[in-house]
CSV table of C-alpha atoms in Angstrom, one decimal:
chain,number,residue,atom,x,y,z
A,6,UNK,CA,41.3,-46.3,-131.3
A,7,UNK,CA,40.9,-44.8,-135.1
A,8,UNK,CA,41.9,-41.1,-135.1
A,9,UNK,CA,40.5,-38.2,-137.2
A,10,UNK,CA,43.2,-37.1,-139.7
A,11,UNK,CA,43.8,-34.6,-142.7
A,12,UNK,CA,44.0,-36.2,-146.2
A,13,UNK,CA,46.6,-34.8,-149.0
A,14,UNK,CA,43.2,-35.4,-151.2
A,15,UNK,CA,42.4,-31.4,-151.7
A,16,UNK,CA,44.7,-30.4,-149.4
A,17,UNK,CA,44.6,-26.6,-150.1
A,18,UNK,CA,41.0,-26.6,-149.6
A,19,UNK,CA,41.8,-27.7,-146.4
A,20,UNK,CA,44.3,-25.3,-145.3
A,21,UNK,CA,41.7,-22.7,-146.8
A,22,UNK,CA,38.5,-23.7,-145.4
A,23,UNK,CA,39.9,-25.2,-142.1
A,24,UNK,CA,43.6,-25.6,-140.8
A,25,UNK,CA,44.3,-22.0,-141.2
A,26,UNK,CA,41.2,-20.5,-139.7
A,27,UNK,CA,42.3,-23.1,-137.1
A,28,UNK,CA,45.5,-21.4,-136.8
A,29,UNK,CA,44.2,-17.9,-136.5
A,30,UNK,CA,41.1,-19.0,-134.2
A,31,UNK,CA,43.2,-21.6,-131.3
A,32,UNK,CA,46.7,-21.3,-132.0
A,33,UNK,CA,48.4,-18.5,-129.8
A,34,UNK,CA,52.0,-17.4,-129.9
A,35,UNK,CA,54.8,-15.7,-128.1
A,36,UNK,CA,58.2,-15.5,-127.8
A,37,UNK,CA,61.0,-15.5,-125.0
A,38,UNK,CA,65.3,-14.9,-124.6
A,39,UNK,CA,66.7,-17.9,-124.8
A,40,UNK,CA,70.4,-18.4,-123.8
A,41,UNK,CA,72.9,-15.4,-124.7
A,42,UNK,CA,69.8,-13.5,-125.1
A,43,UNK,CA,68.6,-15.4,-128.2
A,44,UNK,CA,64.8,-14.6,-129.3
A,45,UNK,CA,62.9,-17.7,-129.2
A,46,UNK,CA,59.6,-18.1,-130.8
A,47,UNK,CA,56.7,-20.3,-130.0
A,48,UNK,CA,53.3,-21.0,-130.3
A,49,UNK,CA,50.3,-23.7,-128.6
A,50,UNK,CA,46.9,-24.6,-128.3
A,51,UNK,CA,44.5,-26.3,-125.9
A,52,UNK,CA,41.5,-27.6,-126.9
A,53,UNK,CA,38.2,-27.4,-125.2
A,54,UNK,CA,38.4,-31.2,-123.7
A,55,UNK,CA,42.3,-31.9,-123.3
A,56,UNK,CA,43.4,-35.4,-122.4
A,57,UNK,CA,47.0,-34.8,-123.5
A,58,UNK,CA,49.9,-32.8,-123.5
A,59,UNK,CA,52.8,-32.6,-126.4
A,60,UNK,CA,56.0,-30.4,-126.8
A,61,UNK,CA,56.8,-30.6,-130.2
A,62,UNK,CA,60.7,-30.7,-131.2
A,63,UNK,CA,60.8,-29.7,-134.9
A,64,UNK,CA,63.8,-30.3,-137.3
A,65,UNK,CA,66.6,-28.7,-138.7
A,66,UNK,CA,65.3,-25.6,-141.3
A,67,UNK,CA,61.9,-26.0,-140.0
A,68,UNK,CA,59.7,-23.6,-138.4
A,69,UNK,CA,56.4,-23.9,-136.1
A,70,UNK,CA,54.5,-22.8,-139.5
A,71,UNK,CA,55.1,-25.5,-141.2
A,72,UNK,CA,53.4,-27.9,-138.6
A,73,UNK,CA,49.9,-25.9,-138.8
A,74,UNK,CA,48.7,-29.4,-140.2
A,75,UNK,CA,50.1,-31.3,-138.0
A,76,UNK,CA,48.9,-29.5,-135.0
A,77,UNK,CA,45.0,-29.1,-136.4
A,78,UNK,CA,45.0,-33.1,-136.4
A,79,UNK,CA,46.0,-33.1,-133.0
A,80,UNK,CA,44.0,-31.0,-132.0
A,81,UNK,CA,41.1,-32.3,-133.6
A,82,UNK,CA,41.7,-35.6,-131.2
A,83,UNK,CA,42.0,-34.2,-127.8
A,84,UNK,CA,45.8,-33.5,-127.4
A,85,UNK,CA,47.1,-29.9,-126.6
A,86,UNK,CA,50.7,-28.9,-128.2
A,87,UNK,CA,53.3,-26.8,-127.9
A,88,UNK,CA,55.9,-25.9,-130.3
A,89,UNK,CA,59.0,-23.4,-130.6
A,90,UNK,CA,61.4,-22.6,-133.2
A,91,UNK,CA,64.8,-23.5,-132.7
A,92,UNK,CA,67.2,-20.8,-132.0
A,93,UNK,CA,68.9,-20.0,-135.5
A,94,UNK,CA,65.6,-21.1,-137.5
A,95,UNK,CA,61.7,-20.4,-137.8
A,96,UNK,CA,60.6,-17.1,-136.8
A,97,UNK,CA,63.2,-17.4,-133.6
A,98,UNK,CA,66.3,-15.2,-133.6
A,99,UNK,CA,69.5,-15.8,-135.4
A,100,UNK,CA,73.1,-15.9,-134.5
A,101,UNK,CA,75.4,-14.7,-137.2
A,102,UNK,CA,75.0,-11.6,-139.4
A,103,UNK,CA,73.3,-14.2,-142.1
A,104,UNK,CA,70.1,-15.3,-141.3
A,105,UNK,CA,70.7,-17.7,-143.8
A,106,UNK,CA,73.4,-19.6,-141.7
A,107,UNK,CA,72.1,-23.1,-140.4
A,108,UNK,CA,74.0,-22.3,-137.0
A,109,UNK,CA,74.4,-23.2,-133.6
A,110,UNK,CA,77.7,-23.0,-130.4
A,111,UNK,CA,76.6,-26.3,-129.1
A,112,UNK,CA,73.8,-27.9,-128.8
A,113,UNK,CA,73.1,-27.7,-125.2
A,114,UNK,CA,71.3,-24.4,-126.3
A,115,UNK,CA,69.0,-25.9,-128.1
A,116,UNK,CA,68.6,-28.1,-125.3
A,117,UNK,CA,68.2,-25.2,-122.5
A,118,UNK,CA,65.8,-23.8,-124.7
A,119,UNK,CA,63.6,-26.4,-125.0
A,120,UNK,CA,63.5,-27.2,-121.4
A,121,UNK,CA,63.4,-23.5,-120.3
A,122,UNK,CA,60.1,-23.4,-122.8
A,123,UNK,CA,58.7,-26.7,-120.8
A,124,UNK,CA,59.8,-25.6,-117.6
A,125,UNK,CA,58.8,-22.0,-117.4
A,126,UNK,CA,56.1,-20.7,-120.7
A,127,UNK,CA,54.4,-24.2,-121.1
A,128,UNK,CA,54.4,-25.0,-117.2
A,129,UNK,CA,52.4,-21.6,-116.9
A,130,UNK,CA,49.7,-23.0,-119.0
A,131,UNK,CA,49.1,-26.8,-117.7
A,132,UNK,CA,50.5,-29.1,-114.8
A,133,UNK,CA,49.6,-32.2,-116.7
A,134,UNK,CA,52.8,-34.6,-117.6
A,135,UNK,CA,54.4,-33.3,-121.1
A,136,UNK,CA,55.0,-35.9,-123.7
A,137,UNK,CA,57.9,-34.8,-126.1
A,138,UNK,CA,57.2,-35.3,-129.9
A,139,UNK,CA,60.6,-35.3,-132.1
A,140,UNK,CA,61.4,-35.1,-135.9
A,141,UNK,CA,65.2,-35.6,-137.1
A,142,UNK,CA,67.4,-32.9,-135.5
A,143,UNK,CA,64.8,-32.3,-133.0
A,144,UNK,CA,65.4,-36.2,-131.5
A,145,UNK,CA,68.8,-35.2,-130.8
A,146,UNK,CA,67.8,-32.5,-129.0
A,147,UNK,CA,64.8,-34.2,-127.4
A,148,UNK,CA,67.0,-37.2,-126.4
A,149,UNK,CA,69.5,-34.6,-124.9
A,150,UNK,CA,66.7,-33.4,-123.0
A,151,UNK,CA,65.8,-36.8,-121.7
A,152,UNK,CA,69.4,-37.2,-120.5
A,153,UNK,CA,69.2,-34.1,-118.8
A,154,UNK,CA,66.0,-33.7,-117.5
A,155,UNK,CA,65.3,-37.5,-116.7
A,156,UNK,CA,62.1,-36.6,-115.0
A,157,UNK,CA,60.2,-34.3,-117.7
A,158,UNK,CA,58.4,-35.9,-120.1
A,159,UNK,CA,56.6,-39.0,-119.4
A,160,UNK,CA,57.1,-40.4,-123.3
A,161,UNK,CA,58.7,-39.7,-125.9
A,162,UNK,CA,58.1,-40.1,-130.1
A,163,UNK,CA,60.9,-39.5,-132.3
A,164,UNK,CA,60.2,-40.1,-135.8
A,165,UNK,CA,63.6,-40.6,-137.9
A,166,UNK,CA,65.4,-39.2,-135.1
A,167,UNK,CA,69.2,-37.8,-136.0
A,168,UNK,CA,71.8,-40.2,-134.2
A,169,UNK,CA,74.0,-40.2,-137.8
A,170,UNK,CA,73.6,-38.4,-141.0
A,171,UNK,CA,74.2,-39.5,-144.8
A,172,UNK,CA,76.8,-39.1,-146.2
A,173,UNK,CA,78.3,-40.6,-143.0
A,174,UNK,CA,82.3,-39.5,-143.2
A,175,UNK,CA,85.0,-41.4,-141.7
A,176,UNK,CA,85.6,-39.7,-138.2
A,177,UNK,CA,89.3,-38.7,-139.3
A,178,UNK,CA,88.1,-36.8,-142.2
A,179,UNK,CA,84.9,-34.9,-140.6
A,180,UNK,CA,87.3,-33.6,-138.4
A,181,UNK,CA,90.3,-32.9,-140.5
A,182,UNK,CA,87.7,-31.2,-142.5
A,183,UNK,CA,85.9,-29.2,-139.8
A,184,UNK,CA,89.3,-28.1,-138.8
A,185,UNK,CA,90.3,-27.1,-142.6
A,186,UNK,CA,86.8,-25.2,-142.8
A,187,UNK,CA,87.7,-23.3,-139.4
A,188,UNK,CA,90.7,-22.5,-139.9
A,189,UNK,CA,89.8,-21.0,-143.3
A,190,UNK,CA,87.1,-18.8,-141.6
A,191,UNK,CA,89.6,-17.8,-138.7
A,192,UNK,CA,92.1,-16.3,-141.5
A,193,UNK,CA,89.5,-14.5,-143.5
A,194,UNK,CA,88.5,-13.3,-139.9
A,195,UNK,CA,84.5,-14.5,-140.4
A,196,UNK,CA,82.3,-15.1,-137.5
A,197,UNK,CA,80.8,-18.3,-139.0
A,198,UNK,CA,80.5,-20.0,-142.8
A,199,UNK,CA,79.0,-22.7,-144.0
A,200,UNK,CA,80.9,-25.9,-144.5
A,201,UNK,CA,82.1,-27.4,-147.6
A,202,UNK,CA,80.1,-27.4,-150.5
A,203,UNK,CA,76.6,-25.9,-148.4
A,204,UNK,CA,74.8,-22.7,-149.3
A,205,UNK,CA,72.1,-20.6,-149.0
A,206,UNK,CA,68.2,-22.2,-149.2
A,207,UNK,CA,67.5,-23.9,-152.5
A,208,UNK,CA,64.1,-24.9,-153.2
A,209,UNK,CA,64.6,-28.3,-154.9
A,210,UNK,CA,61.8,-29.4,-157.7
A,211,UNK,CA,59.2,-32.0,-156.2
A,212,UNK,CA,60.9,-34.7,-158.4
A,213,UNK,CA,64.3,-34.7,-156.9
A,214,UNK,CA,63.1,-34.4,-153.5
A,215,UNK,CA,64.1,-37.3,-151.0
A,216,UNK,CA,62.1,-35.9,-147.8
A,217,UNK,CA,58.2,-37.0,-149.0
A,218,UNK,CA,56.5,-38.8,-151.6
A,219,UNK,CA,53.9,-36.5,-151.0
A,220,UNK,CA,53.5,-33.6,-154.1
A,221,UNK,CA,50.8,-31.8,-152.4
A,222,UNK,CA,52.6,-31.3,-148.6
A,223,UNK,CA,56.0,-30.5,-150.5
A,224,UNK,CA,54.5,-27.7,-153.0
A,225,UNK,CA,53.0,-26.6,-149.5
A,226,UNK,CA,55.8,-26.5,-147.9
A,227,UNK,CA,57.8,-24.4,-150.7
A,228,UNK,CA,54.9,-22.4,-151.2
A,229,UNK,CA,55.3,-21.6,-147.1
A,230,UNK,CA,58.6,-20.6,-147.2
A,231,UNK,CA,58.4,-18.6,-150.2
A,232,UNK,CA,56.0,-16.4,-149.3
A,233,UNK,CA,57.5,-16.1,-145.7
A,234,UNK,CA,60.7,-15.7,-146.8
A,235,UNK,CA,62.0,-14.8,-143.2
A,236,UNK,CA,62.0,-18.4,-142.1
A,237,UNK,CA,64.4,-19.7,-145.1
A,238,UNK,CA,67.6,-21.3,-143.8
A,239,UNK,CA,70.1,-22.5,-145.9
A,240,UNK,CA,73.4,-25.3,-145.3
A,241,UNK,CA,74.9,-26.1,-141.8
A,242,UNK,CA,77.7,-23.8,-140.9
A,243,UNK,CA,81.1,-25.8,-139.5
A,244,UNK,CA,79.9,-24.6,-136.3
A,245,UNK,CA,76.7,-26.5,-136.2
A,246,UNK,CA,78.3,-30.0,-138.1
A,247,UNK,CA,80.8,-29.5,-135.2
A,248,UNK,CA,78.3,-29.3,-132.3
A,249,UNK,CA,75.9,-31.9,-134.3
A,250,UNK,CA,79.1,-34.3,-134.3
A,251,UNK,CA,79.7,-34.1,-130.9
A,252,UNK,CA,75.8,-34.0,-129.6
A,253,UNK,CA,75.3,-37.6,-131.7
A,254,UNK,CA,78.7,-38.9,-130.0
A,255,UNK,CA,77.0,-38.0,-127.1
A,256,UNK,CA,73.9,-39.5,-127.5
A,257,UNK,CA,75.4,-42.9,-128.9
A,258,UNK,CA,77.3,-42.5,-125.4
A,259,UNK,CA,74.6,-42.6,-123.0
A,260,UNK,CA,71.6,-44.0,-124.8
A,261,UNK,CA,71.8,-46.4,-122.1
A,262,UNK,CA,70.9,-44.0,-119.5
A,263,UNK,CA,67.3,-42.8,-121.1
A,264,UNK,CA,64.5,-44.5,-119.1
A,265,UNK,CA,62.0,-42.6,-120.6
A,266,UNK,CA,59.2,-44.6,-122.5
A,267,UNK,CA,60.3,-44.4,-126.5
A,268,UNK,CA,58.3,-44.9,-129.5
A,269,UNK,CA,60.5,-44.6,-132.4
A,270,UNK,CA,59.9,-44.6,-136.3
A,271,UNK,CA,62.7,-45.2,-138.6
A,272,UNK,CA,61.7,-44.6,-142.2
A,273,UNK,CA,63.7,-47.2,-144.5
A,274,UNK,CA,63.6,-44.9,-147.1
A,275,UNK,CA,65.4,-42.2,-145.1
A,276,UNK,CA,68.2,-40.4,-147.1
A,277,UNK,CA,68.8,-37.8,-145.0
A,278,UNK,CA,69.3,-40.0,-141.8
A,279,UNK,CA,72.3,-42.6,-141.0
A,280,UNK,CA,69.7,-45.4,-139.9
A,281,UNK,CA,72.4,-48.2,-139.0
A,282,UNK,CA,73.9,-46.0,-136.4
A,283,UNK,CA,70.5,-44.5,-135.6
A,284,UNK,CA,68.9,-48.0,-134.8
A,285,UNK,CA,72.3,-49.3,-133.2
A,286,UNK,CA,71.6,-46.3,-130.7
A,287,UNK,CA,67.9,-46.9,-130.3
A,288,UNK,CA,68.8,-50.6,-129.8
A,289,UNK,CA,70.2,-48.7,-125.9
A,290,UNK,CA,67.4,-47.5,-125.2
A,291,UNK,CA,65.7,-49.0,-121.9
A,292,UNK,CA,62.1,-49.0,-122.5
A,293,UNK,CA,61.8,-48.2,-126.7
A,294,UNK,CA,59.4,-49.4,-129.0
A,295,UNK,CA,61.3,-49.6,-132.5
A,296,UNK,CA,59.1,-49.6,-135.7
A,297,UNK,CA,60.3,-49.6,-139.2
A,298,UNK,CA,58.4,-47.9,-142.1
A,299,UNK,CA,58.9,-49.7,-144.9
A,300,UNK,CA,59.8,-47.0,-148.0
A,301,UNK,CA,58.9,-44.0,-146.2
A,302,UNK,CA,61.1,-40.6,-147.0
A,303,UNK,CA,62.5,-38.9,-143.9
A,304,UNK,CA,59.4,-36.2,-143.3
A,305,UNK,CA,57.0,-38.7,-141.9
A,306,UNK,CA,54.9,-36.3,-140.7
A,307,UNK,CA,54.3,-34.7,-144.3
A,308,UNK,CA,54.9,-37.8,-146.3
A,309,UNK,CA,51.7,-39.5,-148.5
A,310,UNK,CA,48.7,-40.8,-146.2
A,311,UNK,CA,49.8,-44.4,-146.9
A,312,UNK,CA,52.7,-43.5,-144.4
A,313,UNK,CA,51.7,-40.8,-142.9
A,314,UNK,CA,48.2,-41.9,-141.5
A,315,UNK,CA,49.0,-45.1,-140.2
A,316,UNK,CA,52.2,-43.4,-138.3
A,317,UNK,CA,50.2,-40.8,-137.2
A,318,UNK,CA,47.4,-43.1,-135.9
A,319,UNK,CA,50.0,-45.4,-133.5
A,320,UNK,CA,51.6,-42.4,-132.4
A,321,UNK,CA,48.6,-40.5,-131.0
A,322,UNK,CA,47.6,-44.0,-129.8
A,323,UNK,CA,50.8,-44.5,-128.0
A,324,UNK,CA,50.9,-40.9,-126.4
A,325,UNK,CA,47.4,-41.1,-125.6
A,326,UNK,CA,47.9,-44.5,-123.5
A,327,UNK,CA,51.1,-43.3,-121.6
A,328,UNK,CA,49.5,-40.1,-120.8
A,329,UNK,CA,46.9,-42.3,-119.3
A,330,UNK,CA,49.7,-44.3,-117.7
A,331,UNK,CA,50.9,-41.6,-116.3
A,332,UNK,CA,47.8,-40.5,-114.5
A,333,UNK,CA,46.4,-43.8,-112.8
A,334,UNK,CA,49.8,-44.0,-111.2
């Protein structure tokens, strides 16, 4: 089946005329506490003739605004969605007295987050299956979730999913380093700081970016966070390479326990992204569909159409045929 999508092509007349009238017309939002009490933002929309149902797992720095395309295109093509900002991120709440801190304890709250959302706010608005839709960070958490929730989403897309990161230190020095960067904090008696060499948001130029070869979806994306200023996030903390270290020795782990249906992308272009480690953990996987996108950047959901589109078009395809699974059985 050929699905309806966006083009970069005039893009901002798009957002104008369509995707954000879109936003203000279908799209509804809320928030609820989270664990320790953390405010979590989401949003969602239903449209009039639903066939299926997606919880979206966004990335790190990202918020639920910046996937107003993304959700219009779905949709446009039947599928409801559901998104929230991470704790520490988006328009959700933050944990240190900077709101500029990339932070997180451990990355089981991101994970009882996202499955108090499913469970309780998104369960309130449909009892269809729930198919989970991941980008970088938000794989880990969505494959945490599929070790801990076995049973809750029927599929599962993640799109350059975050098993390793690049640079990829030697384990001895990550953690000689963590310890150093803790240590540090601990005697100038800070809650949190950000880990060596990170700092607060920097808008990089289009032409040293390595997330999209797409000029028209970056300057949107800039353009987004600039004028809401309140979702900017800057460099990891230790805390959160910490917890991100051991959630991705985790995963490695136990891939072999996920059951759950997979579709995964891994852009060959990726520089954010460890991909040797991330396909030697998809390679675990029981039931996963591994696909390669030749010289694609790590946002493959706001690269250039010639990546973008064709990804887009399997997985809607994909989710649209297990949700279909799901149903006859």
């Amino acid at each position: 089946m050929s699905w309806t999508l966006t083009s970069e092509n005039h893009l901002g007349e798009t957002y104008a005329n369509h995707i954000n009238p879109f936003w203000k017309e279908a799209v509804e939002t809320g928030e609820f506490k989270g664990k320790h009490d953390v405010s979590v933002h989401y949003a969602w929309c239903q449209p009039p003739k639903t066939h299926t149902h997606v919880v979206i797992s966004s990335g790190r720095i990202e918020s639920l605004l910046k996937y107003k395309e993304l959700m219009y295109d779905f949709y446009n093509n039947g599928f409801a969605v559901y998104i929230l900002d991470h704790r520490g991120q988006g328009l959700s709440g933050r944990m240190t007295s900077d709101p500029q801190h990339g932070y997180v304890a451990d990355f089981d709250d991101y994970v009882d987050d996202l499955l108090y959302f499913c469970d309780v706010i998104v369960a309130d608005k449909t009892t269809e299956p729930l198919h989970l839709l991941c980008h970088s960070m938000g794989g880990a958490i969505g494959t945490l979730a599929l070790l801990k929730a076995p049973n809750r989403f029927a599929s599962a897309v993640l799109c350059s999913p975050m098993f390793g990161v690049r640079p990829a230190l030697p384990g001895w020095l990550a953690k000689c380093l963590i310890y150093l960067s803790l240590k540090l904090q601990k005697i100038g008696q800070r809650e949190s700081g950000y880990f060596f060499g990170q700092t607060p948001y920097l808008a990089y130029p289009y032409a040293i970016n390595t997330l999209t070869h797409s000029e028209s979806r970056y300057r949107l994306f800039r353009d987004l966070y600039d004028d809401f200023r309140e979702i900017q996030l800057g460099g990891v903390t230790t805390h959160w390479l910490r917890a991100a270290i051991e959630a991705m020795n985790e995963i490695e782990r136990r891939a072999h326990e996920v059951k759950t249906p997979i579709l995964l992308f891994s852009a060959s272009g990726d520089k954010i992204i460890d991909n040797r480690r991330q396909l030697a953990v998809a390679r675990q996987f029981a039931h996963a569909d591994v696909r390669k996108i030749a010289d694609a950047y790590h946002e493959l959901f706001a690269e250039a159409d010639e990546f973008r589109v064709p990804v887009l078009q399997q997985i809607m395809s994909f989710l649209q045929k297990q949700g279909a699974n799901r149903k006859s059985v």
